[in-house]
Amino acid sequence: MQTAIATALQQAAATDFLPLQGTDYVEFYVGNAKQAAHFYMSAFGFQALAYAGPETGIRDKVSYVVRQHKLTFVLTTPLRANNPVADHVYRHGDGVKVLALRVENAADAWHQTTSRGGKSYLEPVTLTDTNGEVVLSGIHTYGETVHLFVERKNYKGSFMPGFRPWSNPYFAPADTGLLYVDHCVGNVGWNQMNPWVKFYEDVMGFKNILTFDDHDISTEYSALMSKVMSNGNGYVKFPINEPAEGKKKSQVEEYLEFYNGEGVQHVALATNDIVHTVTELRNRGIEFLQVPKTYYDDLLERVGQIDEDIVPLRELGILVDRDEEGYLLQLFTKPVQDRPTLFFEIIQRKGAKSFGKGNFKALFEAIEREQEQRGNL
Ligand code: FE2
């Protein structure tokens, strides 16, 4: 029997006016890009790739590009006050500004989305250098976050025009097995989930493939609701969360307060060997949410047989969930900056196309213990 997710994906594919080839890059606006780039390289195992700044003719900001397999992160910081990057960092702290999506035709992507009500962020522009050309365009999404459409089929360089190659022969930490962006979650305000679901349906042709209500995602104290939006080929998935009424402040409300508005809550990074990846990340100082050890007592009864040995899963705190198509292993980091805002998920899928519903309660109780320590519950 066909699953609900497969049916929704087929519907999205049948009417797909915005063919996406996947995530091209994620750009973070940060307070200190030089140090942030070092963090993603040393702790997460990214490699240095490209640089733009005063030396390449950019006067008011600096960007470092790092890459690991199909994952590309851009870390951008302002050099002066009173520019859009500085204002963004002032309001939100470090956070995701751009979710860039690879397309065959960036001008067409802009026309398709803006003609359906998308608000333009960047009209189609062609950037050229000796390696060829990249066409960019973009639209706004929730908060101050934007989607850029990136057409790079006629480009042979390492990143894009305006950047120069960047490397450090004395510093090349081994990768940690992180492969690509699995999904990217947005936190939006009260009663704003459905309007943004409609935005992704109407403007970008996405379909709602999964819905979690406040009964699915609640603990004793707090709740949230979530709908997962996917494009037609399933390469790009954007769950949208909104807070729900509970006895205490939900984690989404804490995010909205400290991010000073709507924005990206977490980016899920895929691996083919989560035990190796999480071992490496932990050894390099990345902190993860901890669920109680009792989580593992009846794990195999809940999820059935799995290929992995349970001992390292318990030691590393890796969670497991099963759906009708297979299972997945996942784990959340603590926030990666001082504000309790953006964090990462590490995920390994073994057939499952869902998001770990069976782990929500244990994970959200772990988040609440952290919230409590911050005095924000
Ligand atoms: Fe996730």
mmCIF file of C-alpha atoms and ligand atoms in Angstrom:
data_model
loop_
_atom_site.group_PDB
_atom_site.id
_atom_site.type_symbol
_atom_site.label_atom_id
_atom_site.label_comp_id
_atom_site.label_asym_id
_atom_site.label_seq_id
_atom_site.Cartn_x
_atom_site.Cartn_y
_atom_site.Cartn_z
ATOM 1 C CA MET A 1 0.000 0.000 0.000
ATOM 2 C CA GLN A 2 1.219 3.450 -0.847
ATOM 3 C CA THR A 3 2.082 5.715 2.086
ATOM 4 C CA ALA A 4 0.530 9.150 2.652
ATOM 5 C CA ILE A 5 3.930 10.769 2.150
ATOM 6 C CA ALA A 6 4.366 9.073 -1.235
ATOM 7 C CA THR A 7 0.900 10.203 -2.352
ATOM 8 C CA ALA A 8 1.581 13.834 -1.359
ATOM 9 C CA LEU A 9 4.938 13.759 -3.143
ATOM 10 C CA GLN A 10 3.319 12.434 -6.328
ATOM 11 C CA GLN A 11 0.775 15.267 -6.239
ATOM 12 C CA ALA A 12 3.537 17.834 -5.761
ATOM 13 C CA ALA A 13 5.559 16.338 -8.634
ATOM 14 C CA ALA A 14 2.592 16.334 -11.013
ATOM 15 C CA THR A 15 2.141 20.116 -10.762
ATOM 16 C CA ASP A 16 5.746 21.132 -10.154
ATOM 17 C CA PHE A 17 6.322 24.612 -11.629
ATOM 18 C CA LEU A 18 9.490 25.111 -9.556
ATOM 19 C CA PRO A 19 11.813 22.151 -10.160
ATOM 20 C CA LEU A 20 14.449 22.199 -7.403
ATOM 21 C CA GLN A 21 17.661 20.205 -7.595
ATOM 22 C CA GLY A 22 18.287 20.414 -3.852
ATOM 23 C CA THR A 23 19.861 22.796 -1.348
ATOM 24 C CA ASP A 24 22.699 24.779 -2.922
ATOM 25 C CA TYR A 25 24.001 26.383 0.268
ATOM 26 C CA VAL A 26 22.966 27.771 3.653
ATOM 27 C CA GLU A 27 24.208 31.269 4.531
ATOM 28 C CA PHE A 28 24.533 32.358 8.138
ATOM 29 C CA TYR A 29 24.843 35.996 9.213
ATOM 30 C CA VAL A 30 27.156 35.928 12.225
ATOM 31 C CA GLY A 31 29.013 38.279 14.549
ATOM 32 C CA ASN A 32 32.458 36.985 13.630
ATOM 33 C CA ALA A 33 32.710 34.965 10.412
ATOM 34 C CA LYS A 34 36.423 34.243 10.799
ATOM 35 C CA GLN A 35 35.806 32.433 14.078
ATOM 36 C CA ALA A 36 32.542 30.842 12.908
ATOM 37 C CA ALA A 37 34.303 29.367 9.858
ATOM 38 C CA HIS A 38 36.975 27.945 12.157
ATOM 39 C CA PHE A 39 34.245 26.368 14.333
ATOM 40 C CA TYR A 40 32.496 24.672 11.394
ATOM 41 C CA MET A 41 35.826 23.392 10.111
ATOM 42 C CA SER A 42 37.349 22.214 13.401
ATOM 43 C CA ALA A 43 34.178 20.931 15.084
ATOM 44 C CA PHE A 44 31.934 19.856 12.182
ATOM 45 C CA GLY A 45 34.650 18.803 9.717
ATOM 46 C CA PHE A 46 33.978 21.261 6.875
ATOM 47 C CA GLN A 47 36.809 22.185 4.480
ATOM 48 C CA ALA A 48 37.816 25.718 3.476
ATOM 49 C CA LEU A 49 36.552 26.590 -0.013
ATOM 50 C CA ALA A 50 36.179 30.282 -0.882
ATOM 51 C CA TYR A 51 36.387 33.820 0.486
ATOM 52 C CA ALA A 52 34.976 37.248 -0.348
ATOM 53 C CA GLY A 53 35.783 40.544 1.379
ATOM 54 C CA PRO A 54 37.732 43.765 0.946
ATOM 55 C CA GLU A 55 40.511 41.909 -0.919
ATOM 56 C CA THR A 56 37.980 40.816 -3.551
ATOM 57 C CA GLY A 57 36.297 44.206 -3.828
ATOM 58 C CA ILE A 58 33.529 43.758 -1.190
ATOM 59 C CA ARG A 59 33.654 46.778 1.112
ATOM 60 C CA ASP A 60 31.127 46.205 3.866
ATOM 61 C CA LYS A 61 31.097 42.478 4.647
ATOM 62 C CA VAL A 62 33.218 39.320 4.623
ATOM 63 C CA SER A 63 32.101 35.785 3.679
ATOM 64 C CA TYR A 64 33.852 32.461 4.171
ATOM 65 C CA VAL A 65 32.569 29.398 2.305
ATOM 66 C CA VAL A 66 33.132 25.921 3.765
ATOM 67 C CA ARG A 67 32.085 22.587 2.300
ATOM 68 C CA GLN A 68 31.636 18.951 3.303
ATOM 69 C CA HIS A 69 30.407 16.577 0.585
ATOM 70 C CA LYS A 70 27.206 18.225 -0.749
ATOM 71 C CA LEU A 71 26.890 20.591 2.221
ATOM 72 C CA THR A 72 27.970 24.169 1.644
ATOM 73 C CA PHE A 73 27.826 26.777 4.421
ATOM 74 C CA VAL A 74 28.542 30.480 3.922
ATOM 75 C CA LEU A 75 29.489 32.497 7.022
ATOM 76 C CA THR A 76 29.006 36.230 6.528
ATOM 77 C CA THR A 77 29.774 39.079 8.923
ATOM 78 C CA PRO A 78 29.417 42.875 8.662
ATOM 79 C CA LEU A 79 32.533 45.067 8.583
ATOM 80 C CA ARG A 80 30.674 48.249 9.496
ATOM 81 C CA ALA A 81 27.561 49.383 11.313
ATOM 82 C CA ASN A 82 24.465 50.506 9.446
ATOM 83 C CA ASN A 83 24.229 47.857 6.776
ATOM 84 C CA PRO A 84 21.696 45.029 6.353
ATOM 85 C CA VAL A 85 24.063 42.340 7.659
ATOM 86 C CA ALA A 86 24.904 44.351 10.794
ATOM 87 C CA ASP A 87 21.221 45.081 11.409
ATOM 88 C CA HIS A 88 20.371 41.387 11.020
ATOM 89 C CA VAL A 89 23.036 40.313 13.518
ATOM 90 C CA TYR A 90 21.937 43.048 15.950
ATOM 91 C CA ARG A 91 18.324 41.876 15.866
ATOM 92 C CA HIS A 92 18.732 38.116 15.625
ATOM 93 C CA GLY A 93 22.226 37.214 16.782
ATOM 94 C CA ASP A 94 23.883 34.524 14.671
ATOM 95 C CA GLY A 95 21.343 32.801 12.436
ATOM 96 C CA VAL A 96 20.363 31.558 9.001
ATOM 97 C CA LYS A 97 19.720 34.310 6.461
ATOM 98 C CA VAL A 98 19.644 32.379 3.167
ATOM 99 C CA LEU A 99 18.315 28.941 2.275
ATOM 100 C CA ALA A 100 19.670 28.757 -1.281
ATOM 101 C CA LEU A 101 18.072 26.282 -3.668
ATOM 102 C CA ARG A 102 19.653 24.915 -6.865
ATOM 103 C CA VAL A 103 17.580 25.420 -10.000
ATOM 104 C CA GLU A 104 17.978 24.904 -13.735
ATOM 105 C CA ASN A 105 16.739 28.426 -14.498
ATOM 106 C CA ALA A 106 16.908 31.155 -11.831
ATOM 107 C CA ALA A 107 15.047 33.754 -13.897
ATOM 108 C CA ASP A 108 12.155 31.345 -14.444
ATOM 109 C CA ALA A 109 12.120 30.417 -10.716
ATOM 110 C CA TRP A 110 11.804 34.122 -9.869
ATOM 111 C CA HIS A 111 9.011 34.685 -12.397
ATOM 112 C CA GLN A 112 7.113 31.558 -11.303
ATOM 113 C CA THR A 113 7.253 32.458 -7.603
ATOM 114 C CA THR A 114 6.758 36.234 -7.758
ATOM 115 C CA SER A 115 3.836 35.863 -10.188
ATOM 116 C CA ARG A 116 2.193 33.625 -7.536
ATOM 117 C CA GLY A 117 2.554 36.178 -4.764
ATOM 118 C CA GLY A 118 6.144 35.672 -3.606
ATOM 119 C CA LYS A 119 7.796 38.925 -2.495
ATOM 120 C CA SER A 120 10.971 39.612 -4.479
ATOM 121 C CA TYR A 121 14.241 39.798 -2.548
ATOM 122 C CA LEU A 122 16.562 39.773 -5.566
ATOM 123 C CA GLU A 123 15.616 40.198 -9.211
ATOM 124 C CA PRO A 124 17.462 37.803 -11.541
ATOM 125 C CA VAL A 125 21.105 38.853 -11.848
ATOM 126 C CA THR A 126 23.926 37.205 -13.809
ATOM 127 C CA LEU A 127 27.370 37.135 -12.163
ATOM 128 C CA THR A 128 30.359 36.321 -14.365
ATOM 129 C CA ASP A 129 34.070 35.657 -14.037
ATOM 130 C CA THR A 130 36.633 33.624 -15.971
ATOM 131 C CA ASN A 131 34.975 30.387 -14.744
ATOM 132 C CA GLY A 132 31.637 31.174 -16.334
ATOM 133 C CA GLU A 133 28.385 32.528 -14.947
ATOM 134 C CA VAL A 134 25.992 32.058 -12.050
ATOM 135 C CA VAL A 135 22.446 33.430 -12.171
ATOM 136 C CA LEU A 136 20.836 34.344 -8.846
ATOM 137 C CA SER A 137 17.343 35.470 -7.882
ATOM 138 C CA GLY A 138 15.427 35.373 -4.627
ATOM 139 C CA ILE A 139 12.225 35.760 -2.636
ATOM 140 C CA HIS A 140 11.424 36.440 0.998
ATOM 141 C CA THR A 141 10.043 33.760 3.321
ATOM 142 C CA TYR A 142 9.216 33.831 7.079
ATOM 143 C CA GLY A 143 10.856 36.494 9.263
ATOM 144 C CA GLU A 144 13.914 37.972 7.570
ATOM 145 C CA THR A 145 14.867 34.647 5.999
ATOM 146 C CA VAL A 146 15.138 34.431 2.212
ATOM 147 C CA HIS A 147 15.300 31.784 -0.504
ATOM 148 C CA LEU A 148 17.852 32.376 -3.234
ATOM 149 C CA PHE A 149 17.533 30.448 -6.494
ATOM 150 C CA VAL A 150 20.977 29.487 -7.798
ATOM 151 C CA GLU A 151 21.597 28.518 -11.419
ATOM 152 C CA ARG A 152 25.180 27.313 -11.816
ATOM 153 C CA LYS A 153 25.053 24.965 -14.812
ATOM 154 C CA ASN A 154 27.427 27.285 -16.723
ATOM 155 C CA TYR A 155 29.927 27.735 -13.915
ATOM 156 C CA LYS A 156 33.168 25.807 -13.347
ATOM 157 C CA GLY A 157 34.620 27.691 -10.357
ATOM 158 C CA SER A 158 34.593 26.548 -6.725
ATOM 159 C CA PHE A 159 31.692 28.699 -5.493
ATOM 160 C CA MET A 160 30.581 31.761 -7.471
ATOM 161 C CA PRO A 161 31.871 34.959 -9.059
ATOM 162 C CA GLY A 162 33.034 37.492 -6.464
ATOM 163 C CA PHE A 163 34.718 34.797 -4.360
ATOM 164 C CA ARG A 164 38.335 33.674 -4.518
ATOM 165 C CA PRO A 165 39.589 30.210 -3.569
ATOM 166 C CA TRP A 166 40.501 29.946 0.093
ATOM 167 C CA SER A 167 42.508 27.242 1.858
ATOM 168 C CA ASN A 168 44.938 26.825 4.707
ATOM 169 C CA PRO A 169 47.640 24.190 4.138
ATOM 170 C CA TYR A 170 48.263 23.894 7.890
ATOM 171 C CA PHE A 171 44.654 23.346 8.910
ATOM 172 C CA ALA A 172 42.486 20.688 7.304
ATOM 173 C CA PRO A 173 40.486 18.763 9.917
ATOM 174 C CA ALA A 174 39.117 15.404 8.749
ATOM 175 C CA ASP A 175 35.489 15.421 7.684
ATOM 176 C CA THR A 176 32.871 13.932 10.010
ATOM 177 C CA GLY A 177 30.724 12.193 7.390
ATOM 178 C CA LEU A 178 28.104 14.932 7.039
ATOM 179 C CA LEU A 179 26.631 14.687 3.539
ATOM 180 C CA TYR A 180 23.767 17.043 2.683
ATOM 181 C CA VAL A 181 20.837 19.033 4.113
ATOM 182 C CA ASP A 182 18.008 16.607 4.934
ATOM 183 C CA HIS A 183 15.512 19.286 5.999
ATOM 184 C CA CYS A 184 15.364 22.813 7.407
ATOM 185 C CA VAL A 185 12.832 23.784 10.080
ATOM 186 C CA GLY A 186 11.292 27.244 10.504
ATOM 187 C CA ASN A 187 9.760 28.605 13.726
ATOM 188 C CA VAL A 188 6.889 31.002 13.075
ATOM 189 C CA GLY A 189 4.608 32.992 15.393
ATOM 190 C CA TRP A 190 1.211 32.177 16.930
ATOM 191 C CA ASN A 191 -1.311 31.099 14.254
ATOM 192 C CA GLN A 192 1.260 31.641 11.507
ATOM 193 C CA MET A 193 1.893 27.984 10.584
ATOM 194 C CA ASN A 194 -1.040 27.692 8.184
ATOM 195 C CA PRO A 195 -0.356 30.982 6.368
ATOM 196 C CA TRP A 196 3.229 29.812 5.740
ATOM 197 C CA VAL A 197 2.014 26.367 4.676
ATOM 198 C CA LYS A 198 -0.158 28.181 2.140
ATOM 199 C CA PHE A 199 2.830 30.266 1.024
ATOM 200 C CA TYR A 200 4.852 27.116 0.288
ATOM 201 C CA GLU A 201 1.865 25.571 -1.508
ATOM 202 C CA ASP A 202 0.857 28.584 -3.575
ATOM 203 C CA VAL A 203 4.174 30.319 -4.243
ATOM 204 C CA MET A 204 6.567 27.353 -4.436
ATOM 205 C CA GLY A 205 4.290 24.410 -5.332
ATOM 206 C CA PHE A 206 5.157 22.403 -2.212
ATOM 207 C CA LYS A 207 2.767 19.907 -0.591
ATOM 208 C CA ASN A 208 2.060 19.210 3.065
ATOM 209 C CA ILE A 209 3.390 15.655 3.571
ATOM 210 C CA LEU A 210 3.026 15.324 7.361
ATOM 211 C CA THR A 211 1.176 17.132 10.154
ATOM 212 C CA PHE A 212 1.856 17.014 13.890
ATOM 213 C CA ASP A 213 -0.672 18.605 16.215
ATOM 214 C CA ASP A 214 -0.199 19.661 19.810
ATOM 215 C CA HIS A 215 -1.132 16.157 21.006
ATOM 216 C CA ASP A 216 1.715 14.654 18.984
ATOM 217 C CA ILE A 217 4.220 17.234 20.228
ATOM 218 C CA SER A 218 3.532 17.998 23.841
ATOM 219 C CA THR A 219 5.102 17.350 27.198
ATOM 220 C CA GLU A 220 3.670 17.983 30.626
ATOM 221 C CA TYR A 221 4.492 21.687 30.218
ATOM 222 C CA SER A 222 4.532 22.889 26.647
ATOM 223 C CA ALA A 223 3.431 22.137 23.113
ATOM 224 C CA LEU A 224 3.960 23.019 19.490
ATOM 225 C CA MET A 225 2.404 22.196 16.143
ATOM 226 C CA SER A 226 4.238 21.379 12.944
ATOM 227 C CA LYS A 227 3.516 20.778 9.258
ATOM 228 C CA VAL A 228 6.148 19.358 6.918
ATOM 229 C CA MET A 229 6.253 20.907 3.436
ATOM 230 C CA SER A 230 8.074 19.168 0.581
ATOM 231 C CA ASN A 231 8.811 19.953 -3.036
ATOM 232 C CA GLY A 232 7.877 17.459 -5.747
ATOM 233 C CA ASN A 233 11.039 15.344 -5.813
ATOM 234 C CA GLY A 234 11.366 15.373 -1.995
ATOM 235 C CA TYR A 235 14.865 16.906 -2.109
ATOM 236 C CA VAL A 236 13.734 20.024 -0.255
ATOM 237 C CA LYS A 237 11.705 19.669 2.939
ATOM 238 C CA PHE A 238 10.693 22.535 5.214
ATOM 239 C CA PRO A 239 8.800 21.691 8.403
ATOM 240 C CA ILE A 240 7.072 24.778 9.862
ATOM 241 C CA ASN A 241 6.520 25.000 13.650
ATOM 242 C CA GLU A 242 4.259 27.294 15.641
ATOM 243 C CA PRO A 243 3.841 27.404 19.419
ATOM 244 C CA ALA A 244 0.767 25.870 21.050
ATOM 245 C CA GLU A 245 -0.852 26.566 24.415
ATOM 246 C CA GLY A 246 0.697 24.712 27.359
ATOM 247 C CA LYS A 247 1.199 25.193 31.066
ATOM 248 C CA LYS A 248 4.557 26.853 30.466
ATOM 249 C CA LYS A 249 6.457 28.609 27.688
ATOM 250 C CA SER A 250 7.043 26.438 24.632
ATOM 251 C CA GLN A 251 10.476 26.093 23.067
ATOM 252 C CA VAL A 252 9.162 27.886 19.970
ATOM 253 C CA GLU A 253 8.195 30.902 22.096
ATOM 254 C CA GLU A 254 11.656 30.938 23.669
ATOM 255 C CA TYR A 255 13.142 30.905 20.169
ATOM 256 C CA LEU A 256 10.881 33.725 18.924
ATOM 257 C CA GLU A 257 11.776 35.837 21.944
ATOM 258 C CA PHE A 258 15.540 35.432 21.624
ATOM 259 C CA TYR A 259 15.706 35.447 17.816
ATOM 260 C CA ASN A 260 13.484 38.502 17.946
ATOM 261 C CA GLY A 261 11.114 37.062 15.363
ATOM 262 C CA GLU A 262 10.563 34.117 13.056
ATOM 263 C CA GLY A 263 13.502 32.201 11.629
ATOM 264 C CA VAL A 264 15.269 28.889 11.067
ATOM 265 C CA GLN A 265 15.134 26.687 14.164
ATOM 266 C CA HIS A 266 17.299 23.809 12.988
ATOM 267 C CA VAL A 267 19.067 22.439 9.957
ATOM 268 C CA ALA A 268 19.140 18.633 9.737
ATOM 269 C CA LEU A 269 22.393 17.239 8.347
ATOM 270 C CA ALA A 270 22.415 13.737 6.857
ATOM 271 C CA THR A 271 25.058 11.085 7.477
ATOM 272 C CA ASN A 272 25.430 7.458 6.382
ATOM 273 C CA ASP A 273 27.109 6.481 9.660
ATOM 274 C CA ILE A 274 25.650 8.339 12.616
ATOM 275 C CA VAL A 275 27.758 6.491 15.208
ATOM 276 C CA HIS A 276 30.958 7.640 13.466
ATOM 277 C CA THR A 277 29.657 11.185 12.872
ATOM 278 C CA VAL A 278 28.401 11.769 16.415
ATOM 279 C CA THR A 279 31.551 10.219 17.918
ATOM 280 C CA GLU A 280 33.640 12.680 15.877
ATOM 281 C CA LEU A 281 31.428 15.658 16.721
ATOM 282 C CA ARG A 282 31.444 14.851 20.441
ATOM 283 C CA ASN A 283 35.228 14.405 20.426
ATOM 284 C CA ARG A 284 35.517 17.852 18.874
ATOM 285 C CA GLY A 285 33.394 19.501 21.529
ATOM 286 C CA ILE A 286 29.893 19.604 20.037
ATOM 287 C CA GLU A 287 27.262 19.301 22.786
ATOM 288 C CA PHE A 288 24.082 17.285 22.260
ATOM 289 C CA LEU A 289 20.757 17.052 24.045
ATOM 290 C CA GLN A 290 20.693 14.184 26.519
ATOM 291 C CA VAL A 291 17.707 11.908 26.934
ATOM 292 C CA PRO A 292 17.445 9.743 30.079
ATOM 293 C CA LYS A 293 19.292 6.399 29.863
ATOM 294 C CA THR A 294 15.926 4.685 30.476
ATOM 295 C CA TYR A 295 15.078 5.638 26.853
ATOM 296 C CA TYR A 296 17.157 2.612 25.815
ATOM 297 C CA ASP A 297 15.600 0.078 28.194
ATOM 298 C CA ASP A 298 12.730 -0.823 25.865
ATOM 299 C CA LEU A 299 14.117 0.641 22.633
ATOM 300 C CA LEU A 300 14.159 -2.592 20.623
ATOM 301 C CA GLU A 301 10.610 -3.427 21.702
ATOM 302 C CA ARG A 302 9.494 -0.055 20.374
ATOM 303 C CA VAL A 303 11.432 0.038 17.079
ATOM 304 C CA GLY A 304 12.097 -3.636 16.349
ATOM 305 C CA GLN A 305 15.370 -5.027 14.995
ATOM 306 C CA ILE A 306 17.975 -2.502 13.863
ATOM 307 C CA ASP A 307 21.374 -2.989 12.234
ATOM 308 C CA GLU A 308 23.225 -0.949 14.852
ATOM 309 C CA ASP A 309 24.633 -2.176 18.144
ATOM 310 C CA ILE A 310 22.638 -0.567 20.941
ATOM 311 C CA VAL A 311 25.665 0.043 23.209
ATOM 312 C CA PRO A 312 27.223 2.899 21.190
ATOM 313 C CA LEU A 313 23.750 4.361 20.571
ATOM 314 C CA ARG A 314 23.179 4.548 24.321
ATOM 315 C CA GLU A 315 26.663 5.908 24.993
ATOM 316 C CA LEU A 316 26.281 8.644 22.387
ATOM 317 C CA GLY A 317 22.606 9.356 23.140
ATOM 318 C CA ILE A 318 21.430 8.600 19.579
ATOM 319 C CA LEU A 319 17.652 8.180 19.211
ATOM 320 C CA VAL A 320 15.790 5.733 16.945
ATOM 321 C CA ASP A 321 12.299 5.807 15.451
ATOM 322 C CA ARG A 322 10.471 3.606 12.953
ATOM 323 C CA ASP A 323 7.711 4.301 10.437
ATOM 324 C CA GLU A 324 6.015 2.070 7.856
ATOM 325 C CA GLU A 325 8.957 2.378 5.423
ATOM 326 C CA GLY A 326 11.934 1.820 7.710
ATOM 327 C CA TYR A 327 13.698 3.529 10.582
ATOM 328 C CA LEU A 328 15.843 6.550 11.284
ATOM 329 C CA LEU A 329 18.511 7.520 13.800
ATOM 330 C CA GLN A 330 18.735 11.123 14.984
ATOM 331 C CA LEU A 331 20.134 13.494 17.577
ATOM 332 C CA PHE A 332 19.915 17.251 18.228
ATOM 333 C CA THR A 333 22.818 19.491 19.218
ATOM 334 C CA LYS A 334 22.410 22.178 21.826
ATOM 335 C CA PRO A 335 22.140 25.693 20.330
ATOM 336 C CA VAL A 336 25.365 26.567 18.494
ATOM 337 C CA GLN A 337 25.455 30.187 19.689
ATOM 338 C CA ASP A 338 24.725 31.817 23.033
ATOM 339 C CA ARG A 339 21.144 32.741 22.191
ATOM 340 C CA PRO A 340 18.854 29.667 22.553
ATOM 341 C CA THR A 341 17.993 29.768 18.861
ATOM 342 C CA LEU A 342 19.591 27.778 16.012
ATOM 343 C CA PHE A 343 20.712 24.181 16.497
ATOM 344 C CA PHE A 344 21.514 21.215 14.257
ATOM 345 C CA GLU A 345 20.032 17.754 13.899
ATOM 346 C CA ILE A 346 22.184 14.841 12.800
ATOM 347 C CA ILE A 347 20.070 12.243 10.977
ATOM 348 C CA GLN A 348 20.628 8.876 9.327
ATOM 349 C CA ARG A 349 17.707 7.473 7.374
ATOM 350 C CA LYS A 350 17.334 3.738 6.846
ATOM 351 C CA GLY A 351 14.191 3.745 4.753
ATOM 352 C CA ALA A 352 12.124 6.039 6.968
ATOM 353 C CA LYS A 353 10.935 9.259 5.343
ATOM 354 C CA SER A 354 9.361 10.694 8.511
ATOM 355 C CA PHE A 355 10.821 12.894 11.262
ATOM 356 C CA GLY A 356 11.078 10.857 14.450
ATOM 357 C CA LYS A 357 7.625 11.405 15.936
ATOM 358 C CA GLY A 358 8.286 8.638 18.464
ATOM 359 C CA ASN A 359 11.200 10.669 19.848
ATOM 360 C CA PHE A 360 9.455 14.023 20.123
ATOM 361 C CA LYS A 361 8.435 13.631 23.750
ATOM 362 C CA ALA A 362 11.874 12.536 24.985
ATOM 363 C CA LEU A 363 13.577 15.247 22.920
ATOM 364 C CA PHE A 364 11.267 18.035 23.965
ATOM 365 C CA GLU A 365 11.582 17.082 27.612
ATOM 366 C CA ALA A 366 15.347 17.312 27.115
ATOM 367 C CA ILE A 367 14.918 20.770 25.545
ATOM 368 C CA GLU A 368 12.753 21.842 28.485
ATOM 369 C CA ARG A 369 15.416 20.802 30.977
ATOM 370 C CA GLU A 370 17.793 23.159 29.138
ATOM 371 C CA GLN A 371 15.128 25.898 28.990
ATOM 372 C CA GLU A 372 14.572 25.518 32.727
ATOM 373 C CA GLN A 373 18.304 26.012 33.394
ATOM 374 C CA ARG A 374 18.184 29.207 31.335
ATOM 375 C CA GLY A 375 15.202 30.442 33.367
ATOM 376 C CA ASN A 376 13.015 30.498 30.250
ATOM 377 C CA LEU A 377 10.458 27.771 30.907
HETATM 378 FE FE FE2 B 1 14.287 17.881 12.260
#
